[in-house]
PDB file of C-alpha atoms and ligand atoms in Angstrom:
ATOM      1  CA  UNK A   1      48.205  99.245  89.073  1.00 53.00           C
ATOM      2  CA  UNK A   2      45.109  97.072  90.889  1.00 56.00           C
ATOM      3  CA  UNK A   3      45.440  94.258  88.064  1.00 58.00           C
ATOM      4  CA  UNK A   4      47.291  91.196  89.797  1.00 65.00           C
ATOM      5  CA  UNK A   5      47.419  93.035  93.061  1.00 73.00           C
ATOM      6  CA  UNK A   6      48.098  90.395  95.811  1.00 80.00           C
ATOM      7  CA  UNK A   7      47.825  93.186  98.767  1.00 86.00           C
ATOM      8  CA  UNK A   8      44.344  93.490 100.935  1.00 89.00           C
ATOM      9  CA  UNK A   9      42.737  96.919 100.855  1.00 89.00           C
ATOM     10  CA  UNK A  10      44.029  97.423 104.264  1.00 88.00           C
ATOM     11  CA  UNK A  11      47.340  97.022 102.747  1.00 88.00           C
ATOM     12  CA  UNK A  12      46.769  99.807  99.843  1.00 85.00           C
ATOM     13  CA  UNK A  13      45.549 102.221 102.567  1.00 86.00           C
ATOM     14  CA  UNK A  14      47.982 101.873 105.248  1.00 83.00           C
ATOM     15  CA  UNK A  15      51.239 100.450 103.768  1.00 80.00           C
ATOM     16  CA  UNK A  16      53.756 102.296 101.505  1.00 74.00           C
ATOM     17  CA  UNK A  17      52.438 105.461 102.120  1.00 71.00           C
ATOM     18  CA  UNK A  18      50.250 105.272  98.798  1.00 73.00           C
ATOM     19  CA  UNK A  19      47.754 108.503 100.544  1.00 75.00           C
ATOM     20  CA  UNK A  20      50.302 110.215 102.794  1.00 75.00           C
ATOM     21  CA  UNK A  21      49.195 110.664 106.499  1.00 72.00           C
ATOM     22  CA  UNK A  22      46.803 108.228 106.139  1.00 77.00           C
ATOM     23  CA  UNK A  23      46.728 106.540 109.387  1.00 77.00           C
ATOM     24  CA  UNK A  24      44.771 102.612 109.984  1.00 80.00           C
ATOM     25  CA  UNK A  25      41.995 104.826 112.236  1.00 80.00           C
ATOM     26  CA  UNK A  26      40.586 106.290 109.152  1.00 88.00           C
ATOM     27  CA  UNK A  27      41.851 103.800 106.672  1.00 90.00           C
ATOM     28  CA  UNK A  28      38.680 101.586 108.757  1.00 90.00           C
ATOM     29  CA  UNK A  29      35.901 104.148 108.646  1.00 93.00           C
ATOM     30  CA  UNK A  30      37.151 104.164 104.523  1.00 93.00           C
ATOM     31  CA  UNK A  31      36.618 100.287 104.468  1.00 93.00           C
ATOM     32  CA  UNK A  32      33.454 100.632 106.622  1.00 93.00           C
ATOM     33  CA  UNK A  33      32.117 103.054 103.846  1.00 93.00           C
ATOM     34  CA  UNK A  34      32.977 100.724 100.809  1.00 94.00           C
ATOM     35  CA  UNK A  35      31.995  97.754 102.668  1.00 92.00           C
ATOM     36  CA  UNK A  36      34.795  95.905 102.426  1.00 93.00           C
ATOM     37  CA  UNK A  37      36.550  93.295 104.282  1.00 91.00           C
ATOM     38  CA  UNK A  38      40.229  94.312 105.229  1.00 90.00           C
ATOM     39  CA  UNK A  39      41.128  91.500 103.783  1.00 90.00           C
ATOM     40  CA  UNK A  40      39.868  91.411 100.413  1.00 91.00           C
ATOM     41  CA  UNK A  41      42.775  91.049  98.149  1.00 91.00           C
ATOM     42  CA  UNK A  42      42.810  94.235  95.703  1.00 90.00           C
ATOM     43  CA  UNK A  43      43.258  91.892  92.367  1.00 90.00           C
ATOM     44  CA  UNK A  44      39.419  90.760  93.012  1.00 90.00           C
ATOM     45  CA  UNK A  45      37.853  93.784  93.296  1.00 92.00           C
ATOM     46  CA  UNK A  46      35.157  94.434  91.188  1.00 93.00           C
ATOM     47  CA  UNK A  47      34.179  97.096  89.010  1.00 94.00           C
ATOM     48  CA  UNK A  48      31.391  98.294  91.522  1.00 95.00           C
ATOM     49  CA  UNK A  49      33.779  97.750  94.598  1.00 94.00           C
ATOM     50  CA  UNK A  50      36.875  99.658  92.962  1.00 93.00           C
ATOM     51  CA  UNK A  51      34.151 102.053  92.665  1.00 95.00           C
ATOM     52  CA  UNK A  52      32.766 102.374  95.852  1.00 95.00           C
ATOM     53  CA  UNK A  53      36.029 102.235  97.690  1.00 94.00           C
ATOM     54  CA  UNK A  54      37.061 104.953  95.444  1.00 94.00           C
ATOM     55  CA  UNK A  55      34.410 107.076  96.690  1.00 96.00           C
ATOM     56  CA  UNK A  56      34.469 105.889 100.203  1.00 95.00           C
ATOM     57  CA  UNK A  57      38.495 107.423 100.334  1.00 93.00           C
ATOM     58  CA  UNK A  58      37.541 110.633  98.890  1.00 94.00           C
ATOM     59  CA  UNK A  59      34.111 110.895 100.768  1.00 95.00           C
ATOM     60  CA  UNK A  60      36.010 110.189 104.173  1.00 94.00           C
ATOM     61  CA  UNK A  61      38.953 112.670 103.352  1.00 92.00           C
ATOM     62  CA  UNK A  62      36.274 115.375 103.233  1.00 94.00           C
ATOM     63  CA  UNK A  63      34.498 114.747 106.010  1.00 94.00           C
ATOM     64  CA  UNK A  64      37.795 114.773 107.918  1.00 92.00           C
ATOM     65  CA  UNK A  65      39.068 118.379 106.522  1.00 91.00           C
ATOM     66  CA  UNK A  66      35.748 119.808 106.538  1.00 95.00           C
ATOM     67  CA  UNK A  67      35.681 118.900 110.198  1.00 94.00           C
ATOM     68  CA  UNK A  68      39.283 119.992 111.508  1.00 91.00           C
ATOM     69  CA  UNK A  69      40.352 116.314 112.078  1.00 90.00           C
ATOM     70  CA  UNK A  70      40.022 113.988 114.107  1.00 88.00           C
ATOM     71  CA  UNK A  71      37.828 114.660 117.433  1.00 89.00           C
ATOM     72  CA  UNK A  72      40.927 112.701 119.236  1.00 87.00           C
ATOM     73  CA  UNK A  73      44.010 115.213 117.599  1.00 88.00           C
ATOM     74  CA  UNK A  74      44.319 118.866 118.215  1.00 91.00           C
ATOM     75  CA  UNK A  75      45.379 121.536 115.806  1.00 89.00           C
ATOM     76  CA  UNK A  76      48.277 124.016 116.474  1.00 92.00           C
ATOM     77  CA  UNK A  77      46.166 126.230 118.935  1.00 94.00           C
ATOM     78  CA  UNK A  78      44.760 122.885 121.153  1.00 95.00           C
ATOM     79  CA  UNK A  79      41.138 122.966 119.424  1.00 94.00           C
ATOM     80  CA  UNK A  80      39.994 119.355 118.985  1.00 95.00           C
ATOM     81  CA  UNK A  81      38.701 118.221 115.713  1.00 94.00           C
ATOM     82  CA  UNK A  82      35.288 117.022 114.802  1.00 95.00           C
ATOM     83  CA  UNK A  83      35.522 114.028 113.553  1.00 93.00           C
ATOM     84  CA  UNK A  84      34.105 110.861 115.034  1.00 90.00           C
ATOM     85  CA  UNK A  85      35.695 108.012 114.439  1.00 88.00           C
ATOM     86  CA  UNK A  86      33.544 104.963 113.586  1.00 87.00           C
ATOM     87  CA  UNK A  87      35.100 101.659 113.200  1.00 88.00           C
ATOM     88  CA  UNK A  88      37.706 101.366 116.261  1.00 87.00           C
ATOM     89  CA  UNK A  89      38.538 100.069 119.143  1.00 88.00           C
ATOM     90  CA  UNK A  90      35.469 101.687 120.513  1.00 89.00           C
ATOM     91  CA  UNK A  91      33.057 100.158 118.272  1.00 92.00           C
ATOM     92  CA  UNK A  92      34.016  96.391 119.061  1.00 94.00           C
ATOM     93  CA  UNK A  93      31.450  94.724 120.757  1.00 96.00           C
ATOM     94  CA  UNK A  94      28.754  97.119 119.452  1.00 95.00           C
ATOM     95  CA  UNK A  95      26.435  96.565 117.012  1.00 95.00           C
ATOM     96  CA  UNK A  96      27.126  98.077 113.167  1.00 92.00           C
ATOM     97  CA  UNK A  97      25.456 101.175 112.129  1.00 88.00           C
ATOM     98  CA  UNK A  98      24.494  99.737 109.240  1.00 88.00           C
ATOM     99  CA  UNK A  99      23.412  96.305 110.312  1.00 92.00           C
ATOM    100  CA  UNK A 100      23.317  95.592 113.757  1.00 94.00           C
ATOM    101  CA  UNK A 101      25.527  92.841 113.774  1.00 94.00           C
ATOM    102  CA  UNK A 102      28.049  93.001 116.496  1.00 95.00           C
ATOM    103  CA  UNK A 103      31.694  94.834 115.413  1.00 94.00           C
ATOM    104  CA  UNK A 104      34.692  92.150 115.768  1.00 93.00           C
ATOM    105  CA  UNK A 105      38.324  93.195 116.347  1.00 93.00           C
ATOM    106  CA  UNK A 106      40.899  91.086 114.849  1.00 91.00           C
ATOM    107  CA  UNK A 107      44.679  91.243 114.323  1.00 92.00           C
ATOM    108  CA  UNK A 108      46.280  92.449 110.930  1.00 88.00           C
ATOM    109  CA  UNK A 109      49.183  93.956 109.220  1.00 83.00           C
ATOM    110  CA  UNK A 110      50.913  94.696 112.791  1.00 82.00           C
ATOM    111  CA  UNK A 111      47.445  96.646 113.799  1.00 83.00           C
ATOM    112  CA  UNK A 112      43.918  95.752 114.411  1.00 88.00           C
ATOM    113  CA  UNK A 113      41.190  95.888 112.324  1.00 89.00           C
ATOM    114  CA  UNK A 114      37.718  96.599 113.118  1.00 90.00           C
ATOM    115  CA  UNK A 115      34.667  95.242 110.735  1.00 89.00           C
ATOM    116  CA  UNK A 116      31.095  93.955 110.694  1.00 92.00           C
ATOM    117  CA  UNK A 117      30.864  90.462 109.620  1.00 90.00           C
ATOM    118  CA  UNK A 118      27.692  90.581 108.255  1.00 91.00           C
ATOM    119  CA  UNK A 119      27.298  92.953 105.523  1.00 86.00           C
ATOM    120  CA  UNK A 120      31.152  93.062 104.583  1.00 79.00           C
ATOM    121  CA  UNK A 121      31.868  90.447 101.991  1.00 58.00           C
ATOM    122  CA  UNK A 122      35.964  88.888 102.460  1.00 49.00           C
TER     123      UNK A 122
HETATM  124 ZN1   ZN B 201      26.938  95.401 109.380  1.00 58.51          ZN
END
């Protein structure tokens, strides 16, 4: 399915519904995790980064359902979730977690995306 794929990773996370529900907010913090540029185009993925995104998606999906969501949605009885959010519109201008380089907001696919540009490769 990856071989000759012309899409970005943003694209395989957010378009076409390929992980249902999965919304550009945590699509990021996925990215973040496998750090990856938005933009890398899926047909030059490596080995290691096929990997590491792989692990990033199902490491993030956790963290979300182990926490009850999203601190910024509510389940069906108004109780917040727990779960922070780290690459968004919050994080521009600050510097990465990882890094320290300052987060940069740019405009993609119809949304935003949110990435360090130091120790993501494009
Ligand atoms: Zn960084």
């Amino acid at each position: 399915m990856l071989g000759g794929e012309k899409r970005s990773v943003k694209g395989l996370l957010t378009q076409d519904q390929l992980i249902p529900g999965l919304g550009n907010s945590i699509a990021q913090d996925m990215l973040f995790k496998a750090r990856l540029h938005p933009r890398h185009p899926i047909g030059a993925l490596t080995g290691a980064q096929r990997r590491r995104l792989y692990n990033a998606i199902v490491r993030t999906v956790r963290q979300v359902i182990a926490q009850g969501g999203r601190y910024d949605e509510f389940d069906l009885y108004g109780i917040p979730g727990g779960y922070v959010r780290r690459m968004d519109a919050k994080a521009t201008g600050k510097p990465c977690p990882e890094c320290g380089a300052i987060i940069v907001k740019e405009p993609y696919l119809g949304g935003a995306c949110y990435f360090c540009p130091t120790c993501r490769a494009a």
